[in-house]
Coordinates of C-alpha atoms in Angstrom, one line a residue:
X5 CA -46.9 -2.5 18.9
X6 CA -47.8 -3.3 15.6
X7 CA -48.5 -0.2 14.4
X8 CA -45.3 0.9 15.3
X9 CA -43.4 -1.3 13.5
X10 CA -43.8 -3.1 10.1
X11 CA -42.6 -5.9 11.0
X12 CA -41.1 -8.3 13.6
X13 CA -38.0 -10.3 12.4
X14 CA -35.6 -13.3 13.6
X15 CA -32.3 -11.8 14.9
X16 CA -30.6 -14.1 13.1
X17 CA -28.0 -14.0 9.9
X18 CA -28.0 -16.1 6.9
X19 CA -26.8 -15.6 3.0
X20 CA -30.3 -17.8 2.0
X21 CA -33.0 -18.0 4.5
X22 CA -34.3 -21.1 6.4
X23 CA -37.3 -19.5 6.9
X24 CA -39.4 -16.6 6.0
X25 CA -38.8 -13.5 8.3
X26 CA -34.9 -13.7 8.7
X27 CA -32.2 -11.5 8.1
X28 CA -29.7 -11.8 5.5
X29 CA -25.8 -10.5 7.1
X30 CA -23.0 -12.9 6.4
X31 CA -21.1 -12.5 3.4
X32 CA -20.4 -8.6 3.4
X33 CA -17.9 -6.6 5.5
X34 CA -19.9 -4.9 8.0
X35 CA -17.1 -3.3 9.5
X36 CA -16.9 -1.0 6.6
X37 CA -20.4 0.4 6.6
X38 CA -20.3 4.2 7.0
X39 CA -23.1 4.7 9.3
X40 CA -21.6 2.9 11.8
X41 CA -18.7 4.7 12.0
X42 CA -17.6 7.4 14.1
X43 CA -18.2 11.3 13.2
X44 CA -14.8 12.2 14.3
X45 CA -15.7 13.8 17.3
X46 CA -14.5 12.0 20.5
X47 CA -17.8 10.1 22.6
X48 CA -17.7 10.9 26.2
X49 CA -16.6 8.4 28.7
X50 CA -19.5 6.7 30.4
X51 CA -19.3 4.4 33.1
X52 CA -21.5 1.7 34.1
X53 CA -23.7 1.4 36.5
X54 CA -22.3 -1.0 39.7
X55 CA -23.9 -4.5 40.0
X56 CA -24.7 -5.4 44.3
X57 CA -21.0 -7.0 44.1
X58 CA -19.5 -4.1 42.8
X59 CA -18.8 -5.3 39.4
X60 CA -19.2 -2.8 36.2
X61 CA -20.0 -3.5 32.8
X62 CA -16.8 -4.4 32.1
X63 CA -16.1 -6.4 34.7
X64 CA -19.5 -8.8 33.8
X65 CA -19.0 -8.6 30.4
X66 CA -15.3 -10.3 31.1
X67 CA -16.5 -13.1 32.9
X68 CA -19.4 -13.8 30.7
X69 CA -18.2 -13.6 27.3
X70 CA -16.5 -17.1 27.1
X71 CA -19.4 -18.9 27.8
X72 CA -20.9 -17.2 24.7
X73 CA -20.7 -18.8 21.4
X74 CA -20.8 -18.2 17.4
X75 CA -23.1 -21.0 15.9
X76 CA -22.4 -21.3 12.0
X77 CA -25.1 -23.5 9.8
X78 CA -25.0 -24.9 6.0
X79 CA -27.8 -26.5 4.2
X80 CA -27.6 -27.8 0.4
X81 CA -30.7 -26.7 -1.7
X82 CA -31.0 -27.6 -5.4
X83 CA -33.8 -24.9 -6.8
X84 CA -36.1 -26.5 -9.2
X85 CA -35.8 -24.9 -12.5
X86 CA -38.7 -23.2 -13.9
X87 CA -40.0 -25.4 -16.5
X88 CA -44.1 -25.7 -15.6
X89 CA -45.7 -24.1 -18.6
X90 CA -42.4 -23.9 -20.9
X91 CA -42.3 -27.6 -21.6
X92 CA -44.5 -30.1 -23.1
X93 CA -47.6 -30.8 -21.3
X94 CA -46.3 -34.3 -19.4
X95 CA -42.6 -33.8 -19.6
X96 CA -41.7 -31.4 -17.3
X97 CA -41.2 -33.4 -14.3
X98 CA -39.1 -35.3 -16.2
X99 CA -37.2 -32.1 -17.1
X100 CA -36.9 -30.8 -14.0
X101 CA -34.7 -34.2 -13.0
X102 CA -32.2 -32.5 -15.9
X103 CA -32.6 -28.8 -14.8
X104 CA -29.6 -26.4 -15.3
X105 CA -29.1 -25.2 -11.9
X106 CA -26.6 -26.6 -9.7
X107 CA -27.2 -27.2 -6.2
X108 CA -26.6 -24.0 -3.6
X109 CA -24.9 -24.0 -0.1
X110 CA -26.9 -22.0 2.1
X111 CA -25.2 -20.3 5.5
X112 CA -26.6 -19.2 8.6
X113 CA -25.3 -17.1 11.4
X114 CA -26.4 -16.8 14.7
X115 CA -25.0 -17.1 18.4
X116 CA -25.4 -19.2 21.6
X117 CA -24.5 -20.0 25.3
X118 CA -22.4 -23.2 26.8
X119 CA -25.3 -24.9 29.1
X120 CA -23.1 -27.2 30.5
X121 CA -19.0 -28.0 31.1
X122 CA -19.3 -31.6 28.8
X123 CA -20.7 -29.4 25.9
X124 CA -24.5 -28.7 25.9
X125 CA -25.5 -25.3 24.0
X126 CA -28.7 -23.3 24.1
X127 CA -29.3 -21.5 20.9
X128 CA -32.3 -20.7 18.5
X129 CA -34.8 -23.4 16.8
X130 CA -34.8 -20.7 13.6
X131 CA -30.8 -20.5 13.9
X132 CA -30.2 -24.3 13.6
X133 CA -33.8 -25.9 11.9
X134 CA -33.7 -27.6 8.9
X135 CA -29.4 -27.1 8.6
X136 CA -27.3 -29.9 7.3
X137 CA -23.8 -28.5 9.7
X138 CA -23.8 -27.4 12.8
X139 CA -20.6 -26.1 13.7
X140 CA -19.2 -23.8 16.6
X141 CA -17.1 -21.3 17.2
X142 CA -16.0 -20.8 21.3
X143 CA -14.8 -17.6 22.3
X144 CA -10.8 -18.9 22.5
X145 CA -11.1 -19.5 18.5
X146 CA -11.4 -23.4 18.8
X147 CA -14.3 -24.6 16.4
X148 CA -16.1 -27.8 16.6
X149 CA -18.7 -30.2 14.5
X150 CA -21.9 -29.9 16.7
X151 CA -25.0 -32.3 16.4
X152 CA -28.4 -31.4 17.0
X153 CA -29.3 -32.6 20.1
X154 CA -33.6 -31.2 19.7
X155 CA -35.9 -28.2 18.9
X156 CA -38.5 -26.8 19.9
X157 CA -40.7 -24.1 17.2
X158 CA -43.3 -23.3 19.8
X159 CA -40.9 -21.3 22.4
X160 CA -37.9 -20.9 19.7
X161 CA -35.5 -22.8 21.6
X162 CA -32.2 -25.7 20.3
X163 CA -30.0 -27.8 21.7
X164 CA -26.9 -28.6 20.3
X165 CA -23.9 -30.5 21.6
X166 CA -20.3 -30.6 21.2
X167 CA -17.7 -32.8 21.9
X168 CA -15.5 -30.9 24.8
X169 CA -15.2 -31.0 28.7
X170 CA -14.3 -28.3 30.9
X171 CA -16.2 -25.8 29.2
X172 CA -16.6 -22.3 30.7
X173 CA -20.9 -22.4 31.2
X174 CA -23.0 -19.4 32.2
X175 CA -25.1 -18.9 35.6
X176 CA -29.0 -19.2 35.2
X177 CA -30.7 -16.5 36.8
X178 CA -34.7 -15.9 37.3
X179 CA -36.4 -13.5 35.0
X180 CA -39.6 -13.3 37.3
X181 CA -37.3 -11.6 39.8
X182 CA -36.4 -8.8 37.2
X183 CA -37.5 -5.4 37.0
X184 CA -38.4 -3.1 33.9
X185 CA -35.8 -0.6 34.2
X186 CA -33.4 -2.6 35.0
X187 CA -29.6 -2.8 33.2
X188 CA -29.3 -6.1 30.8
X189 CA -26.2 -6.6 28.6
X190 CA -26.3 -8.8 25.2
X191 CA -24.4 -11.1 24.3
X192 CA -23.4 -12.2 20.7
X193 CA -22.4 -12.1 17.3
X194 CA -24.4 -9.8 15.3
X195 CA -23.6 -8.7 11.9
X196 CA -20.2 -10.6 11.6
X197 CA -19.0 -9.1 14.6
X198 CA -18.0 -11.7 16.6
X199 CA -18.4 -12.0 20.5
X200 CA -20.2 -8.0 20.7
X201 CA -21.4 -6.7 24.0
X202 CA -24.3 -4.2 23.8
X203 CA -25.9 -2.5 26.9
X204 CA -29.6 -1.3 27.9
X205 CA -32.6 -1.9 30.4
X206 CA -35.2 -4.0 30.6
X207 CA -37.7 -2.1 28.7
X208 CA -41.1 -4.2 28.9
X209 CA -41.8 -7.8 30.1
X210 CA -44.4 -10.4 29.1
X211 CA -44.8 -9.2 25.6
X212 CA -47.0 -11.8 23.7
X213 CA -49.9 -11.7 21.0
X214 CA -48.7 -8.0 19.6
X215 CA -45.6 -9.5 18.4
X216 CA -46.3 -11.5 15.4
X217 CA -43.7 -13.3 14.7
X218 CA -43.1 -15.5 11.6
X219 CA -44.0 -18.8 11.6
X220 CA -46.1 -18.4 14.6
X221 CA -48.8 -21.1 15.1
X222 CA -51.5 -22.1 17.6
X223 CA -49.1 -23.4 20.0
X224 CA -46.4 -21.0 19.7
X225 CA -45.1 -19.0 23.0
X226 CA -45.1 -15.5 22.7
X227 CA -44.0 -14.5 26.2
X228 CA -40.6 -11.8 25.7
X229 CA -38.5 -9.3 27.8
X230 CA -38.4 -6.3 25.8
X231 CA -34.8 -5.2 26.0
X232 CA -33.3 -1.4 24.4
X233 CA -30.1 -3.3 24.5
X234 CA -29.2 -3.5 20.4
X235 CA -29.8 -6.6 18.9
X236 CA -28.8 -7.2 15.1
X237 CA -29.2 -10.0 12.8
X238 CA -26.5 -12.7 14.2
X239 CA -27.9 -11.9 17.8
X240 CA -30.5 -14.5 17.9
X241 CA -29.4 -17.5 20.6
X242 CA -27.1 -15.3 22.4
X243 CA -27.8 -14.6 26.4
X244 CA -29.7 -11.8 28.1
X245 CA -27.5 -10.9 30.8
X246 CA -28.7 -9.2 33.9
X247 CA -26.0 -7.0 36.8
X248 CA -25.3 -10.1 38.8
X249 CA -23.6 -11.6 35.5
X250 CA -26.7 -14.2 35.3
X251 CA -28.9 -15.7 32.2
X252 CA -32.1 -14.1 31.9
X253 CA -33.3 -14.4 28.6
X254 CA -32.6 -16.0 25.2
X255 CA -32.3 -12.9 22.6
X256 CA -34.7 -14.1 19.7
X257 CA -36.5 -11.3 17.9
X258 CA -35.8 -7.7 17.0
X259 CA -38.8 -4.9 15.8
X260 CA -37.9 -3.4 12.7
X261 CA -38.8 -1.5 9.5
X262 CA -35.2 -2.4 8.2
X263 CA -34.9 -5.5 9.4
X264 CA -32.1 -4.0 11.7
X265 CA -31.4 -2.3 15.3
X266 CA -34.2 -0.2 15.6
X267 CA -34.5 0.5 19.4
X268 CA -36.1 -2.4 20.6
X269 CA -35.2 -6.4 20.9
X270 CA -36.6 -9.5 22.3
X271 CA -35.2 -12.1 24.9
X272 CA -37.0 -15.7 25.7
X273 CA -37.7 -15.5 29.4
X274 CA -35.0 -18.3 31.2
X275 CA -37.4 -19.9 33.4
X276 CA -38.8 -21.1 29.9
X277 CA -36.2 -21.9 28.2
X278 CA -34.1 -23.9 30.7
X279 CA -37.6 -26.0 31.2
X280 CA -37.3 -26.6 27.4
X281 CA -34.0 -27.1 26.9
X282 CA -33.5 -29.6 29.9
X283 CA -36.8 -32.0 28.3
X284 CA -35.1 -31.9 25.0
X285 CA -31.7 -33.0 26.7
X286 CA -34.0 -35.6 28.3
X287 CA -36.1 -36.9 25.6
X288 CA -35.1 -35.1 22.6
X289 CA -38.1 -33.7 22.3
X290 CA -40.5 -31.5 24.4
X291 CA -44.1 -32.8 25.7
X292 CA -46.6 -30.3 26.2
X293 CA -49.0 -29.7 28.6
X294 CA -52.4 -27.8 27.7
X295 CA -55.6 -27.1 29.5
X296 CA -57.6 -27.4 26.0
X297 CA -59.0 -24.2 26.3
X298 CA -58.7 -21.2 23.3
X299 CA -58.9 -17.5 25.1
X300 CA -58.6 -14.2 24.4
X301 CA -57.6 -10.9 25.7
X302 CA -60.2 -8.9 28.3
X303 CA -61.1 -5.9 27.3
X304 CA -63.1 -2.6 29.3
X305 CA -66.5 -4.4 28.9
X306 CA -65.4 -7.9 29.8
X307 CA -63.7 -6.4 32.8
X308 CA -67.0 -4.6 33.4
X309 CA -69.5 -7.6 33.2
X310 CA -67.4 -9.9 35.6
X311 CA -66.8 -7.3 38.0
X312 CA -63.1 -7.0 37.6
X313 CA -61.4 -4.1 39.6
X314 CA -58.8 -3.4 36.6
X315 CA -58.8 -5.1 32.7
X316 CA -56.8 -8.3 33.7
X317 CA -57.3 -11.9 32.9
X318 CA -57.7 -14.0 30.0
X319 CA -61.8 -14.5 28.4
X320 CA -62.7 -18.4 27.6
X321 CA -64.0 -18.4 24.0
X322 CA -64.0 -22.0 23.5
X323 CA -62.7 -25.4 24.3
X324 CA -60.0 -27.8 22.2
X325 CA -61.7 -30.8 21.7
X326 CA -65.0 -28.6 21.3
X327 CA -67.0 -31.4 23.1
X328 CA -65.1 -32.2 25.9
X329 CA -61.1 -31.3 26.9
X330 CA -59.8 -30.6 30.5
X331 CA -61.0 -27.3 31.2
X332 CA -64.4 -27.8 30.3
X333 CA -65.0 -31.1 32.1
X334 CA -63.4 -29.4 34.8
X335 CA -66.5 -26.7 34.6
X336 CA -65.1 -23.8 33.4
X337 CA -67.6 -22.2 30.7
X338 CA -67.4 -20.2 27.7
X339 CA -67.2 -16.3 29.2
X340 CA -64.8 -16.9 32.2
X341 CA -62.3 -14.6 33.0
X342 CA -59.2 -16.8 33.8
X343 CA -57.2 -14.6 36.5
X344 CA -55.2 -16.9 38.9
X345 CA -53.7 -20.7 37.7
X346 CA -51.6 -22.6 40.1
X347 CA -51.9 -19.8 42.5
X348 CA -49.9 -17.2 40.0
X349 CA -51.7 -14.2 38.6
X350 CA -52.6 -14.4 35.0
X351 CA -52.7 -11.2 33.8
X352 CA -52.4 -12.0 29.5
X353 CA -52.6 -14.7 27.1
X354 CA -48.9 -14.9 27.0
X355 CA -48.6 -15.1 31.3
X356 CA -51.3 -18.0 31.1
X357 CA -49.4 -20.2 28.3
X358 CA -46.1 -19.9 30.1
X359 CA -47.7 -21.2 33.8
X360 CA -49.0 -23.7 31.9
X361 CA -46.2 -24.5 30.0
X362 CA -43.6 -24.8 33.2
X363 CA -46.1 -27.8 34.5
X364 CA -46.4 -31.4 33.8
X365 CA -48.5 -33.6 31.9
X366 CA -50.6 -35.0 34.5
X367 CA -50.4 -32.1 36.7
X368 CA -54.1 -30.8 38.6
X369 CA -53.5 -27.1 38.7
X370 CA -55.8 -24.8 40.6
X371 CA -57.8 -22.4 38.2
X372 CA -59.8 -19.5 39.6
X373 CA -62.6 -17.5 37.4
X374 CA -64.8 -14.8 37.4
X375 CA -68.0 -15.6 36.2
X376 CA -70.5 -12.6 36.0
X377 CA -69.3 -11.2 38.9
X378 CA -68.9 -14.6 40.4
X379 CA -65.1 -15.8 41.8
X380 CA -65.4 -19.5 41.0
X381 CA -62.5 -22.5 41.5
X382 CA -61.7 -24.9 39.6
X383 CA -58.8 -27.9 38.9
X384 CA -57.9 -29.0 35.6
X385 CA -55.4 -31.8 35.0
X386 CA -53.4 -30.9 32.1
X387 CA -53.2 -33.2 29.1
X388 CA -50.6 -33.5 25.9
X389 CA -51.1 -31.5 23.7
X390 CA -50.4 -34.7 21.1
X391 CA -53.5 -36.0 22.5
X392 CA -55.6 -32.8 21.3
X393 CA -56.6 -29.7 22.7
X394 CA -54.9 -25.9 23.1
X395 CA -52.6 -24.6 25.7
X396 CA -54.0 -21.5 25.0
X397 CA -55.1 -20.1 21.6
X398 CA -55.2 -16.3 21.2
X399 CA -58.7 -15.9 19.3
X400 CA -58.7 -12.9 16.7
X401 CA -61.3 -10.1 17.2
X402 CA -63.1 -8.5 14.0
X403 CA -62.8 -5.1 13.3
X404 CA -65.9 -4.1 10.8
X405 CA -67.0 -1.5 9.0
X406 CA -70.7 -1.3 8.8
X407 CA -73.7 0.7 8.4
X408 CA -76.1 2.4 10.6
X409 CA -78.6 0.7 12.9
X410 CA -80.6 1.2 15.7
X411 CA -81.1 -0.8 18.7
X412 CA -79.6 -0.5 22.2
X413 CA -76.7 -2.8 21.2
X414 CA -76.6 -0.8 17.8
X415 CA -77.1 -3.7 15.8
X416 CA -79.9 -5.2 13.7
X417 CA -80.2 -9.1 13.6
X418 CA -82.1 -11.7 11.3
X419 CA -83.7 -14.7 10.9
X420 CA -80.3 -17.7 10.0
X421 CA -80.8 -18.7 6.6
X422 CA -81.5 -21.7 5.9
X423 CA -78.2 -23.0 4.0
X424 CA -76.0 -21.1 6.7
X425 CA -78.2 -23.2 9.4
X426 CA -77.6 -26.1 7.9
X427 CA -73.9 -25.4 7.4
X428 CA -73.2 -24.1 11.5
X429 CA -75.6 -27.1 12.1
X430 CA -76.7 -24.6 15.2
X431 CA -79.8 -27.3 15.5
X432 CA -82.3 -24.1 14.7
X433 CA -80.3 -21.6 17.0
X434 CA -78.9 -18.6 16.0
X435 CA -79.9 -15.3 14.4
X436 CA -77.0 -13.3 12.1
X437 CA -76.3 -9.6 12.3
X438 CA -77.3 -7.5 9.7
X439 CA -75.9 -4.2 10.2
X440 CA -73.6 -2.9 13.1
X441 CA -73.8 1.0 13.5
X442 CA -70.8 2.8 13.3
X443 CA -71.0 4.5 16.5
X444 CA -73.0 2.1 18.6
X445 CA -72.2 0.0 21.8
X446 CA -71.2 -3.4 19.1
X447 CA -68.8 -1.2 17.2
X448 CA -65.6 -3.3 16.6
X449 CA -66.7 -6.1 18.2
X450 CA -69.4 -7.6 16.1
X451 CA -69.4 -7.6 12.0
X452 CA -72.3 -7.3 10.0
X453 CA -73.1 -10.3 7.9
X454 CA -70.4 -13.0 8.9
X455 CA -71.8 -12.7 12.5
X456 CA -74.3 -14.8 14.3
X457 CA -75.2 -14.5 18.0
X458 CA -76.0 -17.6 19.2
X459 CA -76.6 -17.6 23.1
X460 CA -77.5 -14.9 25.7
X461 CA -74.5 -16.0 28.8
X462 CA -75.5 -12.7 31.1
X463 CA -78.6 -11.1 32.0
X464 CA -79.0 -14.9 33.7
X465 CA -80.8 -16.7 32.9
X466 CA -78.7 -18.4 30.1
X467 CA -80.6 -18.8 27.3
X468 CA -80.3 -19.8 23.3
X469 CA -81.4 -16.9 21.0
X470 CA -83.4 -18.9 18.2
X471 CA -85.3 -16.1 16.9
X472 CA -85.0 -12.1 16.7
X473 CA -87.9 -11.9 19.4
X474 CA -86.0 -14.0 22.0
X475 CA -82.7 -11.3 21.5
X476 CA -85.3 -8.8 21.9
X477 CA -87.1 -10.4 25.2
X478 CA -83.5 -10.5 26.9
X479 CA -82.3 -7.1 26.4
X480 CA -85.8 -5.5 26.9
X481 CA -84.8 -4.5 30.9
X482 CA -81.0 -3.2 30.0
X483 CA -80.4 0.2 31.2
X484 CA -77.5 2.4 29.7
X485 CA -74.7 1.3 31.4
X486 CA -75.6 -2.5 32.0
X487 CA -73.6 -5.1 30.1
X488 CA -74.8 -7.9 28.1
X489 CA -73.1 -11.3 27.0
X490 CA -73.2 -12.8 24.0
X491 CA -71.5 -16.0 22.4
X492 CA -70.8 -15.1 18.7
X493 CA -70.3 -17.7 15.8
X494 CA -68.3 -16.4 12.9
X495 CA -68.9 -17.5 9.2
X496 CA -65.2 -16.8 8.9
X497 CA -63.5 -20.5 10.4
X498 CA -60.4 -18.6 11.3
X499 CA -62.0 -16.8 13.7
X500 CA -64.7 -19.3 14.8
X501 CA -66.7 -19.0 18.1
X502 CA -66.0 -16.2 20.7
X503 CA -67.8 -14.7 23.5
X504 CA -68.6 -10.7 23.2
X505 CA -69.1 -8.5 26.3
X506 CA -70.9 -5.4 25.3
X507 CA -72.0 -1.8 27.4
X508 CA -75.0 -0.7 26.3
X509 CA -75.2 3.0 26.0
X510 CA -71.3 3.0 25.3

């Protein structure tokens, strides 16, 4: 997906961003841009397909529409004027009290839908964080102050509320229950169009870690239904509509080299966002639950080595605390395959954070592994995430360029030096990789020099690797085609520890 596209961007509008990655619309007349406009020739008439009631298109986008909304934001910014290195050295704080420039009203565009008849409204975190005025525009024209009611930066999701009653709210539906292929209207305002109805299919589901989106951090949930249904700057809060005329997503992110409608837009699943938006009606704010566990995705050889009839699953590669956390005094290990939690499959990072997510602090959940082969079960009471620990970290892999080696992992190791030693504090284990050969079994998976292989997990025995000889001793017996295991220490702290499943022969 990345390659694909340059970038992945807020379907939001603004005039000044509130954040890196969103999309300047407001302000212009988009109604006069030419490529939008028709060739002259007349379209054919298409009808759409019939919903299990019998209702078209038309009909849905009719009795949906009023419960959609136009959310308008303002923020006042004073820049500070450039003075650092034009003043006199001392002065130009107090300079910059006296600057020239005047202070700048920054607006924001986006969309929402009416949660409930007294009010609520479900919209974007990006669309309202960090503004000054909430305001909102229902479908009949009226326009009201709205107040912040609480967000949420790790799904994406707002509440705002406004003073009304009898409000025309939308039905939630259940995303779980959709299919790919299946017709999904959206719902908003995109590009100062107000209240615009576009229409496509479910294109993917449970899109996570290949969409970077900005301001993404450890805890951030990257779980979307892909939808073909265009989605422009403006979009972002507005509803994912499925046949039945129900809620099943939150539109939130289109992929883009322009930064508009490029073929492909993406919808917070329901499930997730009701969950969030009800705890931040609650409480204001939103608790979260985490096993403490960082994981990443399972690859051919990981799938190999445990014994995995297809490359599902998430890969342990460490624990949040390091010492201790849920997970690990549970028994889970460094090198399980996560594959069911709570009884659900978990097929990706982003299907593990959301079963986690929609469960309590407090909660025991059942947790089933593959270890080496192994099916193992586990329960892990779930802990806030205030308190420490990772719901469930993606963990980067390396992709190095290196030279030639030999070896039946085609890599060459070393001795630790001393200072690195000392620095890892690996208490005299460890040996670091030298070279990686370009067309051996390690190939994109180990890099040469910011590497060190600290523990054998599979041959069993487990075993620490504190010289070259003891690597040597454990791969001595491996055949082309067996896998070894290997937890991996990176000099790099941003990628840190990880566990590597490897084919020899590959």
């Amino acid at each position: 997906m990345s390659a694909r596209f340059s970038r992945f961007r807020f379907a939001t509008a603004a005039v000044v961003s509130f954040g890196a990655g969103v999309i300047f619309a407001s302000g212009m007349d988009w109604t006069k841009i030419s490529w939008a406009q028709s060739s002259g020739a007349r379209a054919p008439q298409v009808r759409g397909p019939m919903a299990p009631e019998g209702a078209s298109f038309a009909d849905i986008a009719e009795r949906v529409t009023p419960g959609v909304v136009a959310v308008n934001t303002s923020r006042t910014a004073r820049p500070r004027p450039q003075v650092r290195g034009r003043a006199p050295q001392g002065m130009e704080d107090f300079l910059e009290q006296f600057g020239g420039q005047q202070p700048r009203q920054q607006r924001g565009e986006g969309s929402g839908f009416i949660l409930s008849n007294d009010g609520y409204i479900v919209t974007n975190n990006h669309v309202v964080a960090d503004a000054d005025q909430v305001s909102i525009t229902l479908s009949d024209g009226r326009s009201f102050r709205a107040r912040v009611i609480g967000t949420d930066s790790t799904t994406d999701v707002a509440v705002v509320k406004i003073e009304a009653r009898s409000l025309p709210t939308l039905t939630i539906g259940n995303d779980e229950t959709t299919r790919i292929g299946e017709w999904v209207l959206a719902v908003g305002n995109p590009l100062g169009l107000d209240f615009t109805v576009t229409a496509g299919i479910i294109s993917a589901k449970g899109r996570g870690s290949e969409i970077n989106l900005p301001n993404s951090g450890n805890f951030t949930i990257s779980d979307f239904i892909q939808t073909d249904a265009a989605i422009n700057p403006g979009n972002s809060g507005g509803p994912l509509i499925n046949m039945r005329g129900e809620v099943i997503g939150l539109n939130s992110a289109i992929a883009s080299q322009t930064g508009f409608y490029s073929g492909y837009g993406f919808a917070i699943p329901i499930t997730l966002v009701k969950n969030v938006a009800d705890a931040l009606i609650k409480d204001g704010r939103v608790r979260m639950p985490v096993m403490g566990v960082s994981v990443t995705r399972v690859d051919p050889e990981d799938a190999g080595i445990n014994g995995l009839a297809k490359v599902a699953g998430v890969k342990v590669a460490g624990f949040n605390p390091p010492d201790g956390g849920p997970a690990k005094d549970a028994g889970i290990e460094v090198g399980d395959v996560i594959i069911t939690v709570d009884g659900k499959p978990v097929d990706r990072v982003s299907s593990l954070q959301r079963i986690v997510r929609m469960r309590r602090i407090g909660d025991v959940i059942p947790v089933e592994v593959m270890r080496f082969g192994s099916k193992k079960a586990f329960r892990v009471k779930l802990v806030d995430a205030e308190a420490g620990g990772a719901l469930a970290v993606n963990t980067a892999t390396p992709n190095p360029t290196a030279n030639p080696a030999a070896g039946k992992l085609g890599m060459s190791v070393e001795a630790l030096p001393e200072e690195i030693a000392t620095r890892l504090r690996t208490n005299g284990i460890g040996v670091r990789v030298s070279e990686v050969a370009d067309n051996g079994p390690a190939r994109d998976k180990i890099a040469a020099g910011s590497d060190v292989l600290l523990e054998v997990l599979y041959p069993a025995p487990r075993r620490p690797i504190r010289s070259v000889n003891d690597l040597q001793t454990a791969i001595a017996t491996l055949k082309d085609g067996d896998y070894v295991s290997l937890l991996v220490q990176s000099l790099d702290p941003r990628v840190g520890r990880r566990v590597v499943n490897i084919r020899v022969g590959d």
